[in-house]
Amino acid sequence: MTSDTRTDTDRSRTDGELAEQAVVPMPLVRAELPRWAPWGILVASLVVVGGILAATGNFGIGLTLVLGALLYAVVTYVVSRSVEGGRKATDRVVTIVVNVAFLIALIPLISVIVTVLQNGIARFDGAFFTNSMRGVVGEGGGGYHAIMGTLIITALAAAMSIPVGILTAVYLVEYGKGRLARAITFFVDVMTGIPSIVAGLFAFAFFALFAGPGIRFGFGGAVALSILMIPVVVRSTEEMLKIVPNELREAAYALGTPKWRTILKVVIPTSIAGIASGVTLAVARVIGETAPLLIIAGLTTGVNLNPFSGRMTTLPVFAYNSYAAPGVPREPFIDRAWTSALVLIIIVLILNLLARLVATLFAPKTR
Amino acid sequence: MSKAVHAKDLNIYYGSFLAVEGVNIEIKPKTVTALIGPSGCGKSTFLRSINRMHEVIPGARVEGSLTLDGKELYGAGVDPVGVRRQIGMVFQRPNPFPTMSIYENVIAGQKLNNKRAGKKATDELVERSLRGANLWSEVKDRLDKPGSGLSGGQQQRLCIARAIAVQPDVLLMDEPCSALDPISTLAIEDLINELKTDYTIVIVTHNMQQAARVSDFTGFFTIEGTGKPGHLVEMDETKTIFSQPKQKATEDYVSGRFG
Ligand SMILES: Nc1ncnc2c1ncn2[C@@H]1O[C@H](COP(=O)(O)OP(=O)(O)OP(=O)(O)O)[C@@H](O)[C@H]1O
Ligand SMILES: [Mg+2]
């Protein structure tokens, strides 16, 4: 360890190199900036920057915030260093950097939600949830057919992927040793990176073998989506199962519990919260897929509740198509596209809430 | 209830590594046997081979003969799950199931194996086991609270209650007090004294006083050096081991001159 990487706590060490130097005891009390100081500096920085910009005629909210944050960091460092010393000053600057990074990450998120709300709220009405697009050329109509298509296709995909994914993960963590397990892990990794269009083409090519090249149906879409979903479920479930302490498995074995029951009643319940959120993420990943469904599920304006025959439209496809190929006039189509996006976001939100619910209901409790 | 355990020329391996060699030991029913010895000499390994928990580790295996009341435990066709139902185990670190309440933890053995009994019988079993583990008065008002919300000592006694609720013939304890304060330790030692009227108990401990206090017999394990297998040096009545052991190594160890 070189002397410049040594931290304060190392001063208590008495290794040879240190013993030569006089050990300076660290004071327990040192000067500290008052509580209001960071806020004071922040407001002052913003005011100063805003004032200067306004005086030079360049005032703008964004520029003020960016330059103000910079000034804030610099002033905080200088002030803190002179009062509290170097370590505290670095601490304060790093805190500022982390907070700013968080705010920057938040900007696109909030902007997306606000934009979708603003544009989508116009057609967020009863008709959107009850009408399809059959026979609609301009105003009116709705996304009922697309909502049902999304729900049916995603539910089918989930029904296929979740059991397969979870069982694969159980195999890999609890049973898999050696070559087969390594091969599965490898293919899961490869599958995680498959572009979604490839999954769509695969499903199309596969079903075209049986039904000819004109085949378009909802179940095919579900198959394409589960190809995308399974690796995500496997990966996240695997991580969750791995963090279940081995002691719990041994505790169950020691009570004379067979392995499969131990997995079913101890390992999975202990990790169910994590598995549930992993599964939700996987569903959220595929529910917004457009390209593969465009190929294999096709497009339709009417309601089709049978996934095994006939074309089926989902919300992303509906949004895409309304935007890419609007009728005349354009506006009602664009409005419906935004509302589809809004409904999609709401569905994902509900899924997340459901996962939270599952997590809190089943999670290990401590009180 | 309460059976004898008899090991003959037992070799215990982790893969190709011989961890414990040539153990010959006779454990009588309704006695407490303490296993002592320096770290890494294979006490836990031997203990875990008694209820076939050893083979849970990939590559781990056992050679030789180990019998429970004359019945070979490693014979062909013996189901390890069945063995573990008769030989219970308490681990060094308390490990209650975090998803279960105190009540459910006690009956975990039944619950995990889908053995259903009436509500009344189950309540009785829970109370009996918790009383047996000296925990009843502390938890009787919060049986539906999670087991992981108890203190370390209480959790360990909960694990003991869980182990005796399945009414095993033999109870194995691997350093059950090493994470506990002196008062909880005393509670568990008292408990061991009571339990030996019903069970055969084998306990691993690093605490000589504890071995002297709770056990009728003591076995001393040791190891010549790293990479060498551990082995049982001698086993005798606890009094004898601590006052006039036959082997020099044992005397050095119990008098604190080694390890
Ligand atoms: N899972 C394992 N895989 C491989 N070797 C192991 C494993 N567990 C233990 N060993 C080895 O077996 C030998 C005996 O270990 P064991 O845990 O039985 O010692 P111990 O007497 O219980 O020690 P302690 O008093 O520290 O608990 C040691 O050399 C150890 O490194
Ligand atoms: Mg041990």
PDB file of C-alpha atoms in Angstrom, chain A residues 177 247-259 261-262 265-266 269-271 362-367, chain B residues 48 53 56 58 81 84-85 87 89 91 93 95-99 108-109 111-114 145-146 148-149 162:
ATOM      1  CA  LYS A 177     -23.348 -29.841 -13.192  1.00  0.00           C
ATOM      2  CA  GLU A 247     -27.919 -23.315   5.013  1.00  0.00           C
ATOM      3  CA  LEU A 248     -31.642 -23.233   4.319  1.00  0.00           C
ATOM      4  CA  ARG A 249     -31.378 -26.131   1.911  1.00  0.00           C
ATOM      5  CA  GLU A 250     -29.336 -28.067   4.452  1.00  0.00           C
ATOM      6  CA  ALA A 251     -31.835 -27.245   7.188  1.00  0.00           C
ATOM      7  CA  ALA A 252     -34.584 -28.730   5.063  1.00  0.00           C
ATOM      8  CA  TYR A 253     -32.532 -31.809   4.128  1.00  0.00           C
ATOM      9  CA  ALA A 254     -31.699 -32.371   7.792  1.00  0.00           C
ATOM     10  CA  LEU A 255     -35.420 -32.533   8.533  1.00  0.00           C
ATOM     11  CA  GLY A 256     -35.720 -35.393   6.095  1.00  0.00           C
ATOM     12  CA  THR A 257     -37.112 -33.374   3.204  1.00  0.00           C
ATOM     13  CA  PRO A 258     -36.482 -34.713  -0.295  1.00  0.00           C
ATOM     14  CA  LYS A 259     -34.652 -32.432  -2.668  1.00  0.00           C
ATOM     15  CA  ARG A 261     -39.740 -30.598  -1.918  1.00  0.00           C
ATOM     16  CA  THR A 262     -36.894 -28.511  -0.569  1.00  0.00           C
ATOM     17  CA  LYS A 265     -41.173 -25.265  -0.449  1.00  0.00           C
ATOM     18  CA  VAL A 266     -37.986 -23.610   0.735  1.00  0.00           C
ATOM     19  CA  PRO A 269     -40.620 -19.338  -1.624  1.00  0.00           C
ATOM     20  CA  THR A 270     -37.500 -17.718  -0.213  1.00  0.00           C
ATOM     21  CA  SER A 271     -36.651 -16.180  -3.569  1.00  0.00           C
ATOM     22  CA  PHE A 362     -44.439 -13.869  -0.135  1.00  0.00           C
ATOM     23  CA  ALA A 363     -41.193 -12.191   0.807  1.00  0.00           C
ATOM     24  CA  PRO A 364     -39.318 -13.376   3.906  1.00  0.00           C
ATOM     25  CA  LYS A 365     -40.542 -11.322   6.821  1.00  0.00           C
ATOM     26  CA  THR A 366     -38.513 -10.156   9.760  1.00  0.00           C
ATOM     27  CA  ARG A 367     -41.102  -8.625  12.034  1.00  0.00           C
TER      28      ARG A 367
ATOM     29  CA  ARG B  48     -22.519 -34.862   8.879  1.00  0.00           C
ATOM     30  CA  MET B  53     -25.740 -34.879   5.065  1.00  0.00           C
ATOM     31  CA  VAL B  56     -25.120 -33.362  -0.211  1.00  0.00           C
ATOM     32  CA  PRO B  58     -20.888 -32.751  -4.763  1.00  0.00           C
ATOM     33  CA  VAL B  81     -34.012 -38.932   3.272  1.00  0.00           C
ATOM     34  CA  ARG B  84     -32.301 -37.907   8.062  1.00  0.00           C
ATOM     35  CA  ARG B  85     -35.800 -38.311   9.443  1.00  0.00           C
ATOM     36  CA  ILE B  87     -31.231 -38.514  12.816  1.00  0.00           C
ATOM     37  CA  MET B  89     -29.322 -32.076  13.148  1.00  0.00           C
ATOM     38  CA  PHE B  91     -26.267 -26.442  12.824  1.00  0.00           C
ATOM     39  CA  ARG B  93     -25.423 -21.024  12.811  1.00  0.00           C
ATOM     40  CA  ASN B  95     -31.024 -21.226  10.301  1.00  0.00           C
ATOM     41  CA  PRO B  96     -34.772 -20.801  10.768  1.00  0.00           C
ATOM     42  CA  PHE B  97     -36.744 -20.630   7.530  1.00  0.00           C
ATOM     43  CA  PRO B  98     -37.216 -16.924   6.808  1.00  0.00           C
ATOM     44  CA  THR B  99     -40.514 -17.411   5.018  1.00  0.00           C
ATOM     45  CA  ALA B 108     -41.364 -27.378   9.326  1.00  0.00           C
ATOM     46  CA  GLY B 109     -40.450 -31.067   9.271  1.00  0.00           C
ATOM     47  CA  LYS B 111     -45.037 -29.059   6.764  1.00  0.00           C
ATOM     48  CA  LEU B 112     -42.272 -29.648   4.254  1.00  0.00           C
ATOM     49  CA  ASN B 113     -43.241 -33.274   4.011  1.00  0.00           C
ATOM     50  CA  ASN B 114     -46.953 -32.616   3.728  1.00  0.00           C
ATOM     51  CA  LYS B 145     -44.349 -13.794  13.950  1.00  0.00           C
ATOM     52  CA  PRO B 146     -41.413 -14.692  11.676  1.00  0.00           C
ATOM     53  CA  SER B 148     -35.966 -14.640  11.887  1.00  0.00           C
ATOM     54  CA  GLY B 149     -37.217 -11.895  14.201  1.00  0.00           C
ATOM     55  CA  ARG B 162     -37.713 -27.853  14.963  1.00  0.00           C
TER      56      ARG B 162
END
